[in-house]
Short mmCIF file of C-alpha atoms in Angstrom, two decimals:
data_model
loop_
_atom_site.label_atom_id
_atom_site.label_comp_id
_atom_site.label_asym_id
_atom_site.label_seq_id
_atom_site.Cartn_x
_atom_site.Cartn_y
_atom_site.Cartn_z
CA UNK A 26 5.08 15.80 25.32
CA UNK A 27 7.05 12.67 24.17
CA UNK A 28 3.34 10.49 24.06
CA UNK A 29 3.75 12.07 21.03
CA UNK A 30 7.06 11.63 20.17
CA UNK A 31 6.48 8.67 17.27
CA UNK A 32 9.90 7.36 17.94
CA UNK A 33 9.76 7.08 21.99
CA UNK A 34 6.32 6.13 22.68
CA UNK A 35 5.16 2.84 22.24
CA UNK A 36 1.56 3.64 22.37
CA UNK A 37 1.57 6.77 20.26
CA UNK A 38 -1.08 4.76 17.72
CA UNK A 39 -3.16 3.96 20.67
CA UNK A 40 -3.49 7.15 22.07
CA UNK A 41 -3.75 8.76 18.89
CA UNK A 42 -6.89 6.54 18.08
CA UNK A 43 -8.57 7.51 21.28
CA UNK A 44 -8.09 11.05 20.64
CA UNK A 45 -9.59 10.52 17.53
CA UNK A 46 -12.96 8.85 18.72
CA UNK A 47 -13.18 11.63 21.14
CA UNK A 48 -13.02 14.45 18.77
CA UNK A 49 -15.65 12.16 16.61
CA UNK A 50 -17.86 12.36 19.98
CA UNK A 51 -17.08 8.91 21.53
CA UNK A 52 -16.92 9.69 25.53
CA UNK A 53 -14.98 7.27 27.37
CA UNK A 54 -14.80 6.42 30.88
CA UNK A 55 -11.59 6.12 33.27
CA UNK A 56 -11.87 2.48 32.89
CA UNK A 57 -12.20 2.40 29.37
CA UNK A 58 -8.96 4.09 28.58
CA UNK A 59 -7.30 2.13 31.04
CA UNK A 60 -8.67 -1.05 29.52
CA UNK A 61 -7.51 -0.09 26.31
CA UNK A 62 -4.09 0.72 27.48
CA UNK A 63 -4.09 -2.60 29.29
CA UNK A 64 -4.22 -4.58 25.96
CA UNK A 65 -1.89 -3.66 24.09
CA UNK A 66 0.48 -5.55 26.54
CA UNK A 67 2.74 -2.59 26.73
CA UNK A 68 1.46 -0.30 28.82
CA UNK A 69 2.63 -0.36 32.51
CA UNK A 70 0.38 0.88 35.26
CA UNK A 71 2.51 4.29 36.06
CA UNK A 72 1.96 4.76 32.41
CA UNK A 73 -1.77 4.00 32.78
CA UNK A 74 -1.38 6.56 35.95
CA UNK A 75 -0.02 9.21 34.12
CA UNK A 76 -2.46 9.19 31.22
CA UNK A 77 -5.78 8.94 33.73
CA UNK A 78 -4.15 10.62 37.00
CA UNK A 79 -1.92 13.89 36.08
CA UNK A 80 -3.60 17.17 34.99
CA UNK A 81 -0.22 18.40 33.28
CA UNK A 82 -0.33 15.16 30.80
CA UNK A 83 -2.42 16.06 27.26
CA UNK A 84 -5.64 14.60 28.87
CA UNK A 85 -8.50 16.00 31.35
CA UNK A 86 -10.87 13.41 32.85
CA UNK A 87 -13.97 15.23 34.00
CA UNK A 88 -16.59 13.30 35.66
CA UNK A 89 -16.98 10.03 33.83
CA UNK A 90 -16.68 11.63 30.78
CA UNK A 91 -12.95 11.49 28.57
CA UNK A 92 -11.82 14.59 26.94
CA UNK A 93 -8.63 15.65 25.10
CA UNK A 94 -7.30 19.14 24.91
CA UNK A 95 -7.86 19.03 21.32
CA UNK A 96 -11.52 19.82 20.76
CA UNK A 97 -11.14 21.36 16.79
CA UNK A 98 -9.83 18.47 14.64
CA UNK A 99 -8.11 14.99 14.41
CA UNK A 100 -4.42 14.71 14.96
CA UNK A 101 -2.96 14.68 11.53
CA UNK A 102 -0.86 12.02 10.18
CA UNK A 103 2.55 12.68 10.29
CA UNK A 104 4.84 10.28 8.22
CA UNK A 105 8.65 9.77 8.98
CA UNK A 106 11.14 10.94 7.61
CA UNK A 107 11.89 7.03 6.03
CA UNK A 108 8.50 6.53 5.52
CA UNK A 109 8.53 9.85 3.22
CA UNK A 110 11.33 8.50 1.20
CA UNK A 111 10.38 5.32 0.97
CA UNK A 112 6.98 7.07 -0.48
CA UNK A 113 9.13 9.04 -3.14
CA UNK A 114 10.58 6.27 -4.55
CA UNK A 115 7.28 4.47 -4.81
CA UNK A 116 5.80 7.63 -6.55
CA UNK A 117 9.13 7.63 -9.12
CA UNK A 118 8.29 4.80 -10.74
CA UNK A 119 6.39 4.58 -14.01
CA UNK A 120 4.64 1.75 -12.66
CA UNK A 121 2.62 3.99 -9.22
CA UNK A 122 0.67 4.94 -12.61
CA UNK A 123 -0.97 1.72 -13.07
CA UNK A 124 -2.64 1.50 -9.47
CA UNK A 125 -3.08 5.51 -8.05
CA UNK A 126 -4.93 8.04 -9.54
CA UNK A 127 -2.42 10.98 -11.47
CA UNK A 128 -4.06 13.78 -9.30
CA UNK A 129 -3.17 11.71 -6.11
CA UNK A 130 0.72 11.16 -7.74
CA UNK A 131 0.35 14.83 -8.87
CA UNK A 132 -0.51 15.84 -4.86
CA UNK A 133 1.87 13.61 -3.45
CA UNK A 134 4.90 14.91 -6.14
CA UNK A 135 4.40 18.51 -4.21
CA UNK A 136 4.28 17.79 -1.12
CA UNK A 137 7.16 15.78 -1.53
CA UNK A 138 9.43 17.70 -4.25
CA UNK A 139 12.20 18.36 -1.09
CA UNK A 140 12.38 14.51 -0.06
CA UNK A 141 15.21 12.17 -1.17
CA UNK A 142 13.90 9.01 -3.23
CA UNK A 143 15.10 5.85 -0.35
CA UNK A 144 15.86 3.67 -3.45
CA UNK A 145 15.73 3.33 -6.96
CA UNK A 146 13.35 1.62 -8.65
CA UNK A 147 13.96 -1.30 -11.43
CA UNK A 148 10.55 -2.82 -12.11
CA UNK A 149 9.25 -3.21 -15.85
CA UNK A 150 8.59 -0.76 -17.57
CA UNK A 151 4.17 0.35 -17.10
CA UNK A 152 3.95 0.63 -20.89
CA UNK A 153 4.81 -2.62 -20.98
CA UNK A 154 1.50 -3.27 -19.07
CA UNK A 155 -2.11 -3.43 -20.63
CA UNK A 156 -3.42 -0.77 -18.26
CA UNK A 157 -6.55 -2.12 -18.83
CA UNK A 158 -6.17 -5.42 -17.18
CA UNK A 159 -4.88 -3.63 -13.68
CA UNK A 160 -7.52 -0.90 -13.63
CA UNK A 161 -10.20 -4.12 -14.23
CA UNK A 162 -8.59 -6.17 -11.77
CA UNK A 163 -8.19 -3.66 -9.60
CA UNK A 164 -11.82 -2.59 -9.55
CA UNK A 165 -12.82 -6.14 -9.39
CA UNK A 166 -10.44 -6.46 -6.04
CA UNK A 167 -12.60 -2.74 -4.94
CA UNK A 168 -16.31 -3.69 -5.58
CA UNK A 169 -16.51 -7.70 -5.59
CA UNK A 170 -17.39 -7.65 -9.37
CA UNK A 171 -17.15 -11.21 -11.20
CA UNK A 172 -14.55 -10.84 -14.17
CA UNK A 173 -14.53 -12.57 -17.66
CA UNK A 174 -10.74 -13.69 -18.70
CA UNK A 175 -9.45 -15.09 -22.25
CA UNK A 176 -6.02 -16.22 -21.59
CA UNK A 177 -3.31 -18.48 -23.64
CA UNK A 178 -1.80 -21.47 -21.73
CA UNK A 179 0.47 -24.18 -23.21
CA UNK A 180 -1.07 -22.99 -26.70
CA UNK A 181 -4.22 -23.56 -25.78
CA UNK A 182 -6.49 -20.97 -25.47
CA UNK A 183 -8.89 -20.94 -22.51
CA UNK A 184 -11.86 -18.41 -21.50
CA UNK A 185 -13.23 -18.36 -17.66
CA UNK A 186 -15.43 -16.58 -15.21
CA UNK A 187 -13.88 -15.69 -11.97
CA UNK A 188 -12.91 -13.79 -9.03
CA UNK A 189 -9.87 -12.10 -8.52
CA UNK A 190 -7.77 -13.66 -5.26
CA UNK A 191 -4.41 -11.68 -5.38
CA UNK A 192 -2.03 -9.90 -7.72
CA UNK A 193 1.54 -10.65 -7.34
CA UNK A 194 4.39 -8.89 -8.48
CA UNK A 195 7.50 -11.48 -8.86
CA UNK A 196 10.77 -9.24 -8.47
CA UNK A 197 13.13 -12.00 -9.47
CA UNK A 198 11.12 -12.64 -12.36
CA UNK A 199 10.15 -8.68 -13.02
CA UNK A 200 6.38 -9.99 -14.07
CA UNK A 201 2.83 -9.81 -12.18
CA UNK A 202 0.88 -13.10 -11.71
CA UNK A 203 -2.88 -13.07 -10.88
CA UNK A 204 -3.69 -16.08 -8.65
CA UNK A 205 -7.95 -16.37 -9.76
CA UNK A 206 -10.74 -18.22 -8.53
CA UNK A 207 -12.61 -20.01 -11.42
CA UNK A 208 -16.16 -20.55 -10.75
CA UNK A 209 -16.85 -23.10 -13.50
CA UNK A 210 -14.22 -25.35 -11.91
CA UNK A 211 -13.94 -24.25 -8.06
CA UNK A 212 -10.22 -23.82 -7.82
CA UNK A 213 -8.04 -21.37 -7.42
CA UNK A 214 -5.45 -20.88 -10.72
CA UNK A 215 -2.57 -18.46 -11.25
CA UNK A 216 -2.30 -16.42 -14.64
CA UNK A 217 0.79 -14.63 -16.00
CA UNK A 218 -0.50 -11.25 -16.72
CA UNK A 219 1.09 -11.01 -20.20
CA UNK A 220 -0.79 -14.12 -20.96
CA UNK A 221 -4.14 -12.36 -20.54
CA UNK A 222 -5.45 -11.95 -23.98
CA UNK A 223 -9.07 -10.08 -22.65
CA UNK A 224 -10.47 -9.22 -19.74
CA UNK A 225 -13.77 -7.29 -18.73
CA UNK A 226 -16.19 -7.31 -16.06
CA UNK A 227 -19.42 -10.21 -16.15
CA UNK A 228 -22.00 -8.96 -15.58
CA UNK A 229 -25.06 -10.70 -17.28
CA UNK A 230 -25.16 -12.82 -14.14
CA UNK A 231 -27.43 -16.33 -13.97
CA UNK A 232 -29.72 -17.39 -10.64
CA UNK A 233 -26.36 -18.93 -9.13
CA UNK A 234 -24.06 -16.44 -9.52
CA UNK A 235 -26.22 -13.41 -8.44
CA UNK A 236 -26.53 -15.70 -5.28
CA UNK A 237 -23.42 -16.00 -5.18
CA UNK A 238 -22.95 -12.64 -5.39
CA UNK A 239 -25.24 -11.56 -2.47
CA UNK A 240 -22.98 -14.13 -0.69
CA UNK A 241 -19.45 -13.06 -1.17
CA UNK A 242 -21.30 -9.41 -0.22
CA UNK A 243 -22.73 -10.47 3.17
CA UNK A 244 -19.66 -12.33 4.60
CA UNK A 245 -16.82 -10.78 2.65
CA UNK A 246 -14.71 -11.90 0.01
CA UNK A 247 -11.64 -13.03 2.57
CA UNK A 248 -14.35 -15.23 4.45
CA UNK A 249 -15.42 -16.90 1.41
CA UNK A 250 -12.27 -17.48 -0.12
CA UNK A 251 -11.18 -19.26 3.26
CA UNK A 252 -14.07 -21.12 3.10
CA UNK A 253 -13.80 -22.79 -0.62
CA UNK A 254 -10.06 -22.87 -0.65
CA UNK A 255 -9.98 -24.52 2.80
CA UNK A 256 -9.56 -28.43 1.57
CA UNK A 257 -7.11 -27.05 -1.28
CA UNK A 258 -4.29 -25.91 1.21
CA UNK A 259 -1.11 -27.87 2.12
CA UNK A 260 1.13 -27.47 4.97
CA UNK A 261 4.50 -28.53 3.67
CA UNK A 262 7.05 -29.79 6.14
CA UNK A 263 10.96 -29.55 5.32
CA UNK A 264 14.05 -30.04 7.36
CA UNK A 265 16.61 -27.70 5.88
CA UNK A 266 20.31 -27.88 7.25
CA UNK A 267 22.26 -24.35 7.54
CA UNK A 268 25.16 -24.88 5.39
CA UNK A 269 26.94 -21.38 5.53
CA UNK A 270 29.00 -21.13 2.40
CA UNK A 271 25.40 -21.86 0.45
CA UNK A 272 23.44 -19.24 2.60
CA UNK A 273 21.31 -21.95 2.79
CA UNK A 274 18.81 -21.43 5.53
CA UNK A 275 18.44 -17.67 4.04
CA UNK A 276 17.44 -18.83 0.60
CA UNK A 277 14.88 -21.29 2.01
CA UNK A 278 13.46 -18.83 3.62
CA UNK A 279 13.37 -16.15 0.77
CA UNK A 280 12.72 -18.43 -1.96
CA UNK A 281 9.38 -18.99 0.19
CA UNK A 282 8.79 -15.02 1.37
CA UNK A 283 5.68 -14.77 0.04
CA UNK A 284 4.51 -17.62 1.21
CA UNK A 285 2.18 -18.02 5.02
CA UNK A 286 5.34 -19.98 6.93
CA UNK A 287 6.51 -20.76 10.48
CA UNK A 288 10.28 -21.71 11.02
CA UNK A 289 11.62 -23.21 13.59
CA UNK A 290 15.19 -23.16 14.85
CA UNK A 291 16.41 -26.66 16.25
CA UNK A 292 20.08 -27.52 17.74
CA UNK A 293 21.76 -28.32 13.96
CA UNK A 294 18.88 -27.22 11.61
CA UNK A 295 15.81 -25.42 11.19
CA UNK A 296 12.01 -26.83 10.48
CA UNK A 297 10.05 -24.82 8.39
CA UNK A 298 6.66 -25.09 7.75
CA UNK A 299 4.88 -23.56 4.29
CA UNK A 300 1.37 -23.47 4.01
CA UNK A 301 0.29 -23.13 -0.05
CA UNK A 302 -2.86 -23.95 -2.26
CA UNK A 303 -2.32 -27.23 -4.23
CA UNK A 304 -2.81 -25.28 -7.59
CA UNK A 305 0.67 -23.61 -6.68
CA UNK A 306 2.46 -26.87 -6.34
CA UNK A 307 4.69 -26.92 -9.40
CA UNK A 308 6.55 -23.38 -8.20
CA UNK A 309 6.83 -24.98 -4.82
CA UNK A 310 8.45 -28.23 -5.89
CA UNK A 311 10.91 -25.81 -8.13
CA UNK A 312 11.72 -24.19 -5.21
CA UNK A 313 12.59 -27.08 -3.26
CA UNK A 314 14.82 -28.38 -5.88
CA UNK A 315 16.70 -25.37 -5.94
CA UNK A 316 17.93 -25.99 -2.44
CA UNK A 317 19.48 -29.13 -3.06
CA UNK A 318 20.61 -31.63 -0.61
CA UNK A 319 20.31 -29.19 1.78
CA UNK A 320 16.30 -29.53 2.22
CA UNK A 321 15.04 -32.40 3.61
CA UNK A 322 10.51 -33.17 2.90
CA UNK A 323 9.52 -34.43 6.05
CA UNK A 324 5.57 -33.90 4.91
CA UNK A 325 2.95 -34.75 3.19
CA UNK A 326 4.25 -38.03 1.80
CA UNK A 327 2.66 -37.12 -1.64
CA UNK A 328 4.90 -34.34 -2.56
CA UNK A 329 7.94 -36.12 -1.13
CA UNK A 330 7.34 -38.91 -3.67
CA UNK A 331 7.00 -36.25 -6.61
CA UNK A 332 9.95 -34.63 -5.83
CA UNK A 333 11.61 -38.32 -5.90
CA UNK A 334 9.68 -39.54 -9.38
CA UNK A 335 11.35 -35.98 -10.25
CA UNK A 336 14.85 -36.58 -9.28
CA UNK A 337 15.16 -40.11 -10.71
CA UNK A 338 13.41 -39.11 -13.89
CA UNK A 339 16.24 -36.23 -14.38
CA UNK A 340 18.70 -38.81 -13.28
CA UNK A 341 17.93 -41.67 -15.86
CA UNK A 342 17.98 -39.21 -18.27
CA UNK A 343 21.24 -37.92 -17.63
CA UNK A 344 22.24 -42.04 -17.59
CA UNK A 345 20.98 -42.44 -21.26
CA UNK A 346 22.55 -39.20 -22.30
CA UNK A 347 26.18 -40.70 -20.89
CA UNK A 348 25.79 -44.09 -22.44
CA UNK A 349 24.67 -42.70 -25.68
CA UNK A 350 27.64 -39.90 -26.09
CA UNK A 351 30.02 -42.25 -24.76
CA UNK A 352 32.81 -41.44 -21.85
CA UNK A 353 35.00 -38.31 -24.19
CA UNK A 354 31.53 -36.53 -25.55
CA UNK A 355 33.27 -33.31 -23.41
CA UNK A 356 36.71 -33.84 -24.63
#
């Protein structure tokens, strides 16, 4: 029985879904399974012989039809014994609160009061969160709802209709940014949470924006967010040189985590590749600077000549603050 042995079978997930489907009613034929064993790349063909040829294995093929032994449910899901710590510490956080239900902490508390937490959290504190935001955002992720935001930038206060994109928790930062598409303006904008003065679901919707609606409904929010955001992405292109003693070819590539990336390792340095929207290009710029000499842009030329305009800004400034405090201003 180790096709069911999580840990020494490949293709437990595989053969677990096609149990599944057959207890649902789905009846496969021989070459069906075998097709599906075929692409997941894994499977090898005494494998594939075992599972369609052997009357001892946990399958009976009878006729063209596929049947499992197990005729009176679904195979349960059966977590690790990481993946059950890992869960613990989740649920021991103040914060779980603000995105699962308390009966669905409450169930999951039981079932695992014998399980060792895997780590211990350190994230802010949930009272320190409008609950209200999340469980608005949160809904508006769920049902494709248009939201209504009043928010404080710079001083200025600013109010919007939108869609949600994505809610990000920054861990260095311990704070939750909510990256939002504004409809007035087309663009995509991020939002510190604790800037958020208001937010509630719009719903007295005008001609455009119940088409708009019907839209984002028929082809699905990911679709039409890769549609309108497609001429707003940039692929940046950076050499970055692995000097050990400043870990720096690790910190490139966590200071960019979150980030969709492709590195690439050459004979003395790596090439790595970020793609990000241009509304995020401030934090990426940041985190270029942070990595010194060590990070080379090789594209696009315009952010290259930012980061320069940057540098020599910083660096006349630093020339005017010498000549005005004169040589001893340390001493």
């Amino acid at each position: 029985m180790e096709y069911f042995n999580t840990y020494k079978n490949k293709l437990f997930t595989i053969l677990t879904r096609i149990m599944n489907q057959a207890v649902d009613g789905r009846k496969f034929t021989d070459e069906e399974v075998e097709q599906l064993l075929k692409d997941t790349k894994i499977a090898d063909e005494d494998f594939i012989k075992n599972v369609l040829g052997y009357s001892e294995n946990p399958y009976k093929i009878m006729g063209a039809d596929f049947k499992p032994m197990f005729t009176d449910k679904k195979i349960p899901i059966n977590p690790t014994i990481l993946e059950k710590r890992w869960l613990k510490s989740i649920i021991s956080d103040e914060m779980a609160r603000l995105f699962l239900d308390e009966n669905i902490i409450l169930k999951l508390e039981n079932k695992l009061k014998d399980v060792e937490p895997l780590f211990k959290m350190d994230l802010k504190q949930a009272q320190d969160i409008n609950q209200k935001l999340i469980k608005v955002i949160v809904c508006s992720f769920r049902y494709n709802k248009f939201i209504k935001y009043r928010f404080t930038y710079k001083g200025e206060q600013y109010e919007h209709i939108g869609i949600p994109f994505k809610l990000s928790y920054l861990v260095r930062e311990n704070r939750f940014k909510l990256s939002v598409y504004c409809i007035e303006k087309r663009e995509l904008f991020y939002i510190d949470l604790d800037s958020i003065e208001d937010i509630e679901f719009f719903e007295d919707l005008n001609e455009d924006l119940i088409l708009l609606q019907k839209e984002i409904d028929s082809i699905g929010k990911r679709e039409f967010f890769k549609r309108e955001l497609s001429s707003q992405m940039v692929t940046l292109k950076m050499q970055i040189i692995p000097a050990f003693d400043h870990n720096t070819a690790e910190r490139a590539h966590f200071l960019f985590s979150t980030y969709d990336k492709k590195s690439f390792k050459m004979d003395d340095h790596y090439i790595l590749e970020v793609k990000y929207y241009k509304f995020d290009e401030e934090n990426v710029i940041k985190k270029i600077l942070n990595l010194g000499i060590y990070a080379t842009i090789l594209e696009p030329e315009e952010v290259k000549q930012k980061v320069v305009s940057m540098l020599l800004e910083g660096y006349n400034l630093q020339k005017r603050f010498d000549e005005e405090m004169g040589e001893n201003y340390l001493i």
